[in-house]
Short mmCIF file of C-alpha atoms in Angstrom, two decimals:
data_model
loop_
_atom_site.label_atom_id
_atom_site.label_comp_id
_atom_site.label_asym_id
_atom_site.label_seq_id
_atom_site.Cartn_x
_atom_site.Cartn_y
_atom_site.Cartn_z
CA MET A 1 -19.35 -43.04 -34.86
CA HIS A 2 -22.78 -44.63 -34.56
CA SER A 3 -23.50 -48.28 -33.91
CA THR A 4 -24.68 -48.86 -37.47
CA SER A 5 -21.26 -47.76 -38.75
CA ARG A 6 -19.56 -50.11 -36.38
CA GLN A 7 -21.68 -53.01 -37.56
CA ARG A 8 -20.45 -52.38 -41.12
CA ARG A 9 -16.86 -52.19 -39.93
CA LEU A 10 -16.89 -55.52 -38.10
CA THR A 11 -14.69 -57.60 -40.36
CA ALA A 12 -14.18 -61.27 -41.03
CA VAL A 13 -11.46 -61.13 -38.37
CA ALA A 14 -14.04 -60.15 -35.79
CA LEU A 15 -16.57 -62.73 -36.90
CA THR A 16 -13.98 -65.49 -36.66
CA ALA A 17 -12.91 -64.33 -33.23
CA LEU A 18 -16.53 -64.07 -32.16
CA ALA A 19 -17.09 -67.69 -33.12
CA VAL A 20 -14.20 -68.62 -30.86
CA ALA A 21 -15.58 -66.38 -28.15
CA VAL A 22 -18.95 -68.09 -28.13
CA SER A 23 -17.41 -71.52 -27.61
CA ALA A 24 -14.95 -70.19 -25.05
CA THR A 25 -17.47 -68.34 -22.95
CA ALA A 26 -20.04 -71.10 -23.05
CA CYS A 27 -17.99 -73.10 -20.55
CA SER A 28 -16.53 -70.16 -18.66
CA SER A 29 -17.50 -69.50 -15.08
CA GLY A 30 -17.20 -65.80 -15.93
CA SER A 31 -16.41 -63.17 -13.36
CA GLY A 32 -17.86 -60.30 -15.30
CA SER A 33 -21.19 -58.66 -15.78
CA SER A 34 -22.47 -56.94 -18.88
CA ALA A 35 -21.28 -53.49 -19.84
CA ALA A 36 -24.71 -51.99 -19.33
CA LYS A 37 -24.66 -48.22 -19.28
CA ASP A 38 -26.38 -45.85 -16.93
CA SER A 39 -25.83 -42.53 -18.66
CA GLU A 40 -28.35 -40.64 -16.54
CA GLY A 41 -26.68 -41.79 -13.35
CA GLY A 42 -23.25 -41.09 -14.72
CA THR A 43 -21.99 -44.68 -14.58
CA TYR A 44 -19.01 -45.61 -16.77
CA THR A 45 -17.74 -49.15 -17.25
CA ILE A 46 -14.11 -50.23 -17.19
CA TRP A 47 -12.96 -53.72 -18.11
CA ASP A 48 -9.46 -54.84 -17.12
CA PRO A 49 -7.36 -58.06 -17.06
CA TYR A 50 -6.40 -57.82 -13.39
CA PRO A 51 -8.67 -60.19 -11.47
CA GLN A 52 -5.92 -60.49 -8.85
CA PHE A 53 -6.84 -57.00 -7.61
CA ASP A 54 -10.03 -56.93 -5.54
CA LYS A 55 -12.26 -54.02 -4.61
CA GLY A 56 -10.00 -52.98 -1.74
CA SER A 57 -6.82 -52.87 -3.85
CA ALA A 58 -4.91 -49.73 -4.74
CA TRP A 59 -5.77 -50.38 -8.40
CA ALA A 60 -9.54 -50.48 -7.77
CA LYS A 61 -9.29 -47.36 -5.63
CA LEU A 62 -7.44 -45.56 -8.43
CA LEU A 63 -10.25 -46.38 -10.86
CA ASP A 64 -12.81 -45.02 -8.44
CA ASP A 65 -10.71 -41.92 -7.81
CA CYS A 66 -10.42 -41.22 -11.54
CA GLY A 67 -14.17 -41.64 -11.83
CA THR A 68 -14.74 -39.17 -8.99
CA LYS A 69 -12.47 -36.62 -10.69
CA ALA A 70 -14.43 -37.06 -13.93
CA GLY A 71 -17.72 -36.70 -12.06
CA VAL A 72 -18.95 -40.23 -12.72
CA LYS A 73 -19.32 -43.56 -10.97
CA ILE A 74 -17.14 -46.47 -12.10
CA LYS A 75 -18.45 -49.98 -12.70
CA ARG A 76 -15.38 -52.19 -12.98
CA THR A 77 -15.22 -55.77 -14.23
CA ALA A 78 -12.05 -57.87 -14.22
CA PHE A 79 -11.49 -60.79 -16.61
CA ASP A 80 -8.72 -63.27 -17.25
CA THR A 81 -6.57 -61.99 -20.11
CA SER A 82 -7.55 -64.80 -22.47
CA ASP A 83 -11.24 -64.19 -21.86
CA LEU A 84 -11.20 -60.41 -22.11
CA SER A 85 -10.68 -60.01 -25.87
CA ASN A 86 -13.47 -62.47 -26.63
CA LYS A 87 -15.80 -60.64 -24.27
CA ALA A 88 -14.86 -57.31 -25.89
CA LEU A 89 -15.66 -58.60 -29.38
CA LEU A 90 -19.02 -60.00 -28.28
CA ALA A 91 -19.91 -56.77 -26.51
CA ALA A 92 -19.06 -54.75 -29.64
CA GLN A 93 -21.33 -56.95 -31.74
CA GLN A 94 -24.14 -56.23 -29.27
CA ASP A 95 -23.45 -52.46 -29.03
CA ASN A 96 -22.65 -53.03 -25.37
CA SER A 97 -18.95 -52.20 -25.15
CA ALA A 98 -17.23 -50.99 -22.02
CA ASP A 99 -16.40 -47.30 -21.96
CA VAL A 100 -12.74 -48.03 -21.20
CA LEU A 101 -11.06 -51.30 -22.09
CA ILE A 102 -7.61 -52.31 -20.79
CA VAL A 103 -6.29 -55.11 -22.96
CA ASP A 104 -3.06 -57.02 -23.68
CA ASN A 105 -1.10 -55.08 -26.32
CA PRO A 106 -1.01 -57.76 -29.08
CA VAL A 107 -4.82 -57.83 -29.04
CA VAL A 108 -5.16 -54.11 -29.82
CA SER A 109 -4.61 -54.53 -33.56
CA THR A 110 -7.15 -57.36 -33.71
CA LEU A 111 -9.80 -55.24 -32.01
CA ALA A 112 -8.86 -52.21 -34.08
CA GLU A 113 -9.11 -54.07 -37.39
CA ALA A 114 -12.44 -55.45 -36.23
CA GLY A 115 -13.75 -51.90 -35.80
CA VAL A 116 -14.13 -52.22 -32.03
CA LEU A 117 -11.84 -49.35 -30.94
CA THR A 118 -11.73 -45.62 -31.51
CA THR A 119 -8.49 -43.95 -32.53
CA THR A 120 -6.66 -41.41 -30.42
CA ASP A 121 -7.67 -38.82 -33.01
CA ASP A 122 -11.31 -39.77 -32.45
CA ASN A 123 -11.17 -39.62 -28.66
CA LYS A 124 -8.60 -36.76 -28.38
CA LEU A 125 -6.22 -38.80 -26.24
CA ASP A 126 -2.77 -37.20 -25.90
CA THR A 127 0.02 -39.76 -26.41
CA SER A 128 2.83 -37.26 -27.05
CA LYS A 129 4.83 -38.27 -23.96
CA THR A 130 4.64 -42.01 -24.63
CA ASP A 131 7.76 -43.74 -25.96
CA SER A 132 7.21 -44.34 -29.68
CA ASN A 133 8.44 -47.95 -29.64
CA LEU A 134 5.85 -48.83 -27.00
CA LEU A 135 3.07 -46.87 -28.68
CA ALA A 136 3.71 -48.78 -31.93
CA ALA A 137 2.19 -51.92 -30.42
CA GLY A 138 -1.18 -50.15 -30.50
CA GLN A 139 -0.91 -48.84 -34.04
CA SER A 140 -2.49 -50.25 -37.16
CA GLY A 141 -2.91 -48.77 -40.62
CA GLY A 142 -1.18 -45.58 -39.58
CA LYS A 143 -3.60 -44.94 -36.71
CA THR A 144 -3.15 -45.24 -32.94
CA TYR A 145 -5.67 -47.05 -30.76
CA GLY A 146 -5.08 -46.26 -27.09
CA THR A 147 -2.00 -45.81 -24.94
CA PRO A 148 0.14 -48.26 -22.92
CA ILE A 149 -0.32 -48.32 -19.17
CA GLY A 150 3.11 -49.86 -18.77
CA ALA A 151 5.43 -52.43 -20.27
CA ASN A 152 7.46 -55.45 -19.38
CA THR A 153 9.95 -57.28 -21.51
CA LEU A 154 12.74 -59.85 -21.46
CA ALA A 155 16.36 -59.64 -20.38
CA LEU A 156 19.05 -61.97 -19.08
CA TYR A 157 19.21 -62.62 -15.35
CA TYR A 158 22.64 -63.84 -14.28
CA ASN A 159 24.00 -65.56 -11.20
CA LYS A 160 27.02 -63.58 -10.01
CA GLU A 161 28.46 -66.46 -8.00
CA VAL A 162 28.39 -68.90 -10.92
CA LEU A 163 30.02 -66.39 -13.27
CA GLU A 164 32.73 -65.44 -10.79
CA ALA A 165 33.58 -69.09 -10.14
CA ALA A 166 33.90 -69.61 -13.92
CA GLY A 167 36.10 -66.54 -14.33
CA VAL A 168 33.55 -64.66 -16.43
CA ASP A 169 33.48 -60.86 -16.27
CA ILE A 170 29.90 -59.86 -17.06
CA ALA A 171 31.21 -56.66 -18.67
CA SER A 172 32.75 -58.84 -21.38
CA VAL A 173 29.36 -60.16 -22.48
CA LYS A 174 28.42 -57.75 -25.26
CA ASP A 175 27.31 -59.87 -28.23
CA TRP A 176 26.50 -63.47 -29.20
CA LYS A 177 30.13 -64.52 -29.55
CA SER A 178 31.13 -63.30 -26.09
CA LEU A 179 27.96 -64.73 -24.52
CA THR A 180 28.61 -68.13 -26.06
CA ALA A 181 32.22 -67.97 -24.85
CA ALA A 182 30.97 -67.23 -21.34
CA LEU A 183 28.66 -70.24 -21.49
CA GLY A 184 31.60 -72.40 -22.48
CA LYS A 185 33.60 -71.24 -19.45
CA VAL A 186 30.66 -71.92 -17.15
CA LYS A 187 30.24 -75.46 -18.44
CA LYS A 188 33.98 -76.10 -18.10
CA ALA A 189 33.74 -74.95 -14.47
CA GLY A 190 31.10 -77.62 -13.83
CA LYS A 191 27.99 -75.42 -13.83
CA LYS A 192 25.12 -74.95 -16.26
CA GLY A 193 24.93 -72.25 -18.91
CA ILE A 194 21.59 -70.74 -19.86
CA THR A 195 17.94 -71.65 -19.63
CA PHE A 196 14.95 -70.23 -21.49
CA SER A 197 11.51 -71.19 -22.78
CA ALA A 198 11.22 -72.66 -26.28
CA ILE A 199 7.84 -74.31 -25.72
CA GLY A 200 5.51 -74.70 -28.71
CA THR A 201 3.24 -71.81 -27.80
CA GLU A 202 3.32 -68.02 -27.93
CA GLU A 203 5.69 -68.13 -24.94
CA GLY A 204 8.26 -69.86 -27.14
CA SER A 205 7.97 -67.22 -29.84
CA PHE A 206 8.07 -64.47 -27.24
CA GLN A 207 11.40 -65.77 -25.92
CA PHE A 208 12.89 -66.40 -29.36
CA LEU A 209 12.07 -62.94 -30.71
CA PRO A 210 14.96 -61.04 -29.03
CA TRP A 211 17.44 -63.36 -30.73
CA PHE A 212 15.55 -63.27 -34.02
CA TRP A 213 15.31 -59.48 -34.01
CA GLY A 214 18.81 -59.22 -32.54
CA SER A 215 20.12 -60.95 -35.67
CA GLY A 216 18.63 -58.21 -37.83
CA ALA A 217 15.79 -60.44 -39.10
CA GLN A 218 12.25 -59.28 -39.76
CA LEU A 219 9.03 -61.21 -39.11
CA THR A 220 8.07 -60.88 -42.78
CA GLY A 221 11.03 -63.10 -43.68
CA LEU A 222 11.33 -65.97 -41.21
CA ASP A 223 13.82 -67.85 -43.36
CA SER A 224 16.28 -65.00 -43.92
CA PRO A 225 19.97 -65.79 -43.29
CA GLU A 226 19.75 -63.61 -40.17
CA GLY A 227 16.75 -65.50 -38.84
CA VAL A 228 18.46 -68.82 -39.51
CA SER A 229 21.53 -67.62 -37.58
CA ALA A 230 19.35 -66.91 -34.51
CA LEU A 231 17.83 -70.39 -34.51
CA ALA A 232 21.26 -71.90 -35.18
CA LEU A 233 22.53 -70.06 -32.08
CA TRP A 234 19.93 -71.75 -29.86
CA LYS A 235 20.49 -75.14 -31.52
CA GLY A 236 24.25 -74.78 -31.03
CA TRP A 237 23.78 -74.13 -27.33
CA LEU A 238 21.77 -77.34 -26.96
CA ASP A 239 24.27 -79.37 -28.98
CA LYS A 240 27.17 -78.13 -26.83
CA GLY A 241 25.31 -78.66 -23.57
CA TYR A 242 25.23 -74.94 -22.81
CA ALA A 243 21.40 -75.06 -22.57
CA PRO A 244 19.33 -78.04 -21.34
CA ASN A 245 17.04 -80.07 -23.58
CA SER A 246 14.24 -79.13 -21.16
CA VAL A 247 13.96 -75.74 -22.89
CA ILE A 248 11.84 -77.47 -25.55
CA SER A 249 9.06 -77.96 -23.01
CA ASN A 250 9.92 -75.14 -20.59
CA THR A 251 7.42 -72.42 -19.89
CA GLN A 252 8.80 -69.14 -18.60
CA THR A 253 7.83 -70.34 -15.12
CA THR A 254 9.63 -73.69 -15.28
CA SER A 255 12.63 -72.02 -16.89
CA TRP A 256 12.77 -69.65 -13.95
CA GLN A 257 12.59 -72.55 -11.52
CA GLU A 258 15.69 -74.02 -13.19
CA PHE A 259 17.55 -70.75 -12.75
CA ALA A 260 16.38 -70.43 -9.15
CA SER A 261 18.13 -73.73 -8.37
CA GLY A 262 21.39 -71.75 -8.38
CA ASP A 263 23.14 -73.96 -10.95
CA TYR A 264 22.66 -71.77 -14.03
CA ALA A 265 24.69 -68.76 -15.10
CA PHE A 266 21.92 -67.13 -17.15
CA ALA A 267 18.17 -67.21 -17.60
CA GLU A 268 16.07 -65.35 -20.13
CA ASN A 269 13.03 -64.04 -18.31
CA GLY A 270 11.02 -60.93 -17.56
CA THR A 271 10.42 -58.12 -15.14
CA TRP A 272 7.66 -60.16 -13.53
CA GLN A 273 10.34 -62.36 -11.91
CA LEU A 274 11.97 -59.50 -9.98
CA ALA A 275 10.25 -60.37 -6.71
CA ASN A 276 11.28 -64.03 -7.10
CA ALA A 277 14.84 -62.97 -7.91
CA GLU A 278 15.06 -61.21 -4.57
CA LYS A 279 14.09 -64.49 -2.87
CA ALA A 280 16.46 -66.70 -4.89
CA GLY A 281 19.13 -66.83 -2.21
CA PHE A 282 22.03 -65.76 -4.41
CA GLU A 283 23.32 -62.51 -5.86
CA TYR A 284 21.92 -61.80 -9.30
CA GLY A 285 22.23 -59.16 -11.97
CA VAL A 286 20.30 -58.25 -15.10
CA LEU A 287 21.70 -57.71 -18.59
CA PRO A 288 19.71 -56.56 -21.63
CA ILE A 289 19.79 -59.30 -24.26
CA PRO A 290 22.67 -58.55 -26.62
CA GLY A 291 22.32 -58.29 -30.37
CA ALA A 292 24.36 -60.53 -32.65
CA ASP A 293 27.05 -57.89 -33.15
CA GLY A 294 26.53 -55.92 -29.95
CA GLY A 295 24.08 -53.39 -28.60
CA ASN A 296 20.74 -54.23 -27.03
CA ALA A 297 18.47 -56.53 -29.01
CA ALA A 298 14.84 -55.56 -29.38
CA ALA A 299 12.85 -57.77 -27.02
CA PRO A 300 9.06 -58.03 -27.35
CA THR A 301 6.91 -55.86 -25.14
CA GLY A 302 4.33 -57.20 -22.77
CA GLY A 303 1.80 -55.10 -20.92
CA GLU A 304 -1.59 -53.58 -21.56
CA PHE A 305 -3.08 -50.70 -23.52
CA VAL A 306 -5.85 -48.46 -22.23
CA THR A 307 -8.36 -48.08 -25.06
CA VAL A 308 -11.73 -46.46 -25.72
CA PRO A 309 -14.15 -48.78 -27.55
CA VAL A 310 -16.60 -47.49 -30.16
CA GLN A 311 -19.91 -46.39 -28.66
CA GLY A 312 -23.31 -45.84 -30.23
CA ASP A 313 -23.57 -42.74 -28.04
CA THR A 314 -20.51 -40.72 -29.11
CA GLY A 315 -21.20 -38.20 -26.35
CA ARG A 316 -19.58 -40.62 -23.90
CA TYR A 317 -16.11 -40.21 -25.40
CA ALA A 318 -15.29 -36.96 -23.63
CA THR A 319 -15.64 -38.53 -20.18
CA SER A 320 -13.90 -41.74 -21.28
CA GLN A 321 -10.96 -39.60 -22.42
CA LYS A 322 -10.81 -38.00 -18.96
CA LEU A 323 -10.72 -41.45 -17.35
CA VAL A 324 -7.91 -42.70 -19.59
CA THR A 325 -5.93 -39.50 -19.09
CA CYS A 326 -6.25 -39.87 -15.33
CA LEU A 327 -5.19 -43.53 -15.34
CA THR A 328 -2.12 -42.82 -17.48
CA SER A 329 -1.08 -39.53 -15.90
CA THR A 330 2.48 -39.07 -14.67
CA GLU A 331 1.18 -38.95 -11.11
CA ASN A 332 -0.66 -42.26 -11.32
CA LEU A 333 1.63 -44.23 -13.64
CA TYR A 334 4.42 -44.47 -11.08
CA ASP A 335 2.24 -46.13 -8.45
CA THR A 336 0.37 -48.29 -10.96
CA ASP A 337 3.49 -49.59 -12.71
CA THR A 338 5.16 -50.31 -9.39
CA THR A 339 2.12 -52.42 -8.43
CA LEU A 340 2.11 -54.24 -11.78
CA SER A 341 5.93 -54.64 -11.94
CA TYR A 342 5.91 -52.68 -15.18
CA VAL A 343 8.32 -50.16 -16.62
CA ALA A 344 6.45 -46.93 -17.29
CA PRO A 345 5.75 -45.94 -20.91
CA THR A 346 7.17 -42.41 -20.52
CA SER A 347 10.76 -41.30 -19.93
CA GLU A 348 9.66 -38.98 -17.15
CA VAL A 349 8.22 -41.79 -15.04
CA GLN A 350 10.99 -44.22 -16.02
CA ASP A 351 13.54 -41.80 -14.58
CA LYS A 352 11.53 -41.65 -11.39
CA GLN A 353 11.44 -45.45 -11.19
CA VAL A 354 15.22 -45.75 -11.59
CA ALA A 355 15.82 -43.01 -9.01
CA SER A 356 13.70 -45.00 -6.57
CA ASP A 357 15.18 -48.42 -7.41
CA ALA A 358 18.53 -48.62 -9.26
CA LYS A 359 17.90 -52.29 -10.07
CA LEU A 360 15.32 -51.16 -12.62
CA LYS A 361 17.95 -49.44 -14.80
CA PRO A 362 18.69 -52.47 -17.08
CA TRP A 363 14.96 -53.07 -17.42
CA VAL A 364 14.35 -49.49 -18.52
CA GLU A 365 17.16 -49.92 -21.06
CA ALA A 366 15.58 -53.16 -22.28
CA VAL A 367 12.14 -51.56 -22.59
CA LYS A 368 13.59 -48.62 -24.53
CA ALA A 369 15.00 -51.11 -27.06
CA ALA A 370 11.86 -53.26 -27.05
CA LYS A 371 9.39 -53.74 -29.87
CA GLY A 372 5.73 -54.66 -30.09
CA ARG A 373 4.97 -58.04 -31.61
CA THR A 374 2.38 -56.51 -33.91
CA SER A 375 4.56 -53.51 -34.81
CA ASP A 376 5.62 -52.91 -38.42
CA ASP A 377 1.91 -52.94 -39.26
CA LEU A 378 1.71 -56.72 -38.90
CA GLY A 379 -1.56 -56.50 -36.97
CA THR A 380 -3.59 -59.69 -37.24
CA LYS A 381 -0.88 -61.33 -39.38
CA TYR A 382 1.27 -61.77 -36.29
CA PRO A 383 -0.52 -64.78 -34.69
CA LYS A 384 -0.03 -66.89 -37.84
CA ILE A 385 3.62 -65.85 -38.15
CA SER A 386 4.20 -66.60 -34.47
CA GLU A 387 2.66 -70.06 -34.72
CA GLN A 388 4.95 -70.99 -37.59
CA MET A 389 7.91 -69.53 -35.73
CA TRP A 390 7.42 -71.62 -32.59
CA LYS A 391 6.84 -74.73 -34.72
CA ALA A 392 10.16 -74.06 -36.50
CA VAL A 393 11.95 -73.58 -33.17
CA GLN A 394 10.54 -76.84 -31.86
CA SER A 395 11.50 -78.71 -35.03
CA ALA A 396 15.06 -77.40 -35.06
CA LEU A 397 15.78 -77.85 -31.37
CA SER A 398 14.41 -81.39 -31.37
CA GLY A 399 16.66 -82.26 -34.31
CA ALA A 400 13.78 -83.03 -36.67
CA GLN A 401 14.97 -80.39 -39.15
CA SER A 402 17.91 -78.06 -39.60
CA PRO A 403 17.32 -74.42 -38.58
CA LYS A 404 17.38 -73.45 -42.27
CA ASP A 405 14.85 -76.08 -43.35
CA ALA A 406 12.58 -75.46 -40.35
CA LEU A 407 12.36 -71.74 -41.03
CA ALA A 408 11.94 -72.28 -44.78
CA LYS A 409 8.95 -74.49 -44.04
CA ALA A 410 7.60 -71.87 -41.62
CA GLN A 411 7.90 -69.07 -44.17
CA SER A 412 6.17 -71.18 -46.80
CA ALA A 413 3.28 -71.87 -44.41
CA VAL A 414 2.89 -68.17 -43.62
CA LYS A 415 2.63 -67.31 -47.32
#
């Protein structure tokens, strides 16, 4: 695909995002350089959202190693996650895209619909071993744009000491009814029930989604009876004192800090807290979030996709494909996902992770049940739906509206 084709494909979505990008980058200190190419010298550019890893890190060395195997030199630039998608859109407009772009999975559909990314059919990337539920986060219009490098998701951490003191057998917690009953026992025993993040941002939607999806609701119908039941569950916990009013302003970080105090039985949080859990000073366990009537609820996936942006020089795709294949190979995924605290996107590497660390088993189960926020072909519709969702959660939990009225208003705003 030539640059002129890409210019025609850049949609209104891209132009809007580019306007945001200009204002955002104007005041940014910026850690990155341009994606200038050096085809004669065999230089290929990779952009990633991991500024925490410097040139001497295992991650940077892996990039260089993959470049060596492909016979090229790697020029890597790391951006903050929020800055990366804007930079990618601007670069595409200027025909100056990176050869390989590693980007947060909800952004993939935005870039794809903007005409920034090639499909896996275009670049001959093999995704056959990737779990289909994880791959779906990078699909739009029936096409796949890249492959996940790993995934994280949400589950319930629990404090074994608090539950034992309250006479709660964790094996009994299998659905919403039994979880709520456990919270009641914990409160009666003088401890605190559950903490989570219901803040009025994407974090709030991210944490509400397992309960929303676990009710059987779909994002295309926010005000369905199932969706209302999920919000009513959260509101009921606050009304009964099973969850603190602080959840309305909690981020996932402050919610974790509450759990780390040792007073709470449960906390909804992610794989990224595993290292902190080991330092908490009490015995903990992890339970996949239960669905309303049992089973594991679908929690949203976090993590990045490795993609190949559209290039004016289509001859670059073959080497870019080699780089992506190297980065996401079975051999390299295990080390990379261990570094990033991710669950691997393939069953083969997941099994290896669990064999090495049994504590990862519930997380693998949670990831296998997980779902991309932009799945179901929502694509760029998701951000608007999410915004109305978190506003409804805030309204209901604060008591401003009933769960039913809050979600009815949200659905009306989405339409």
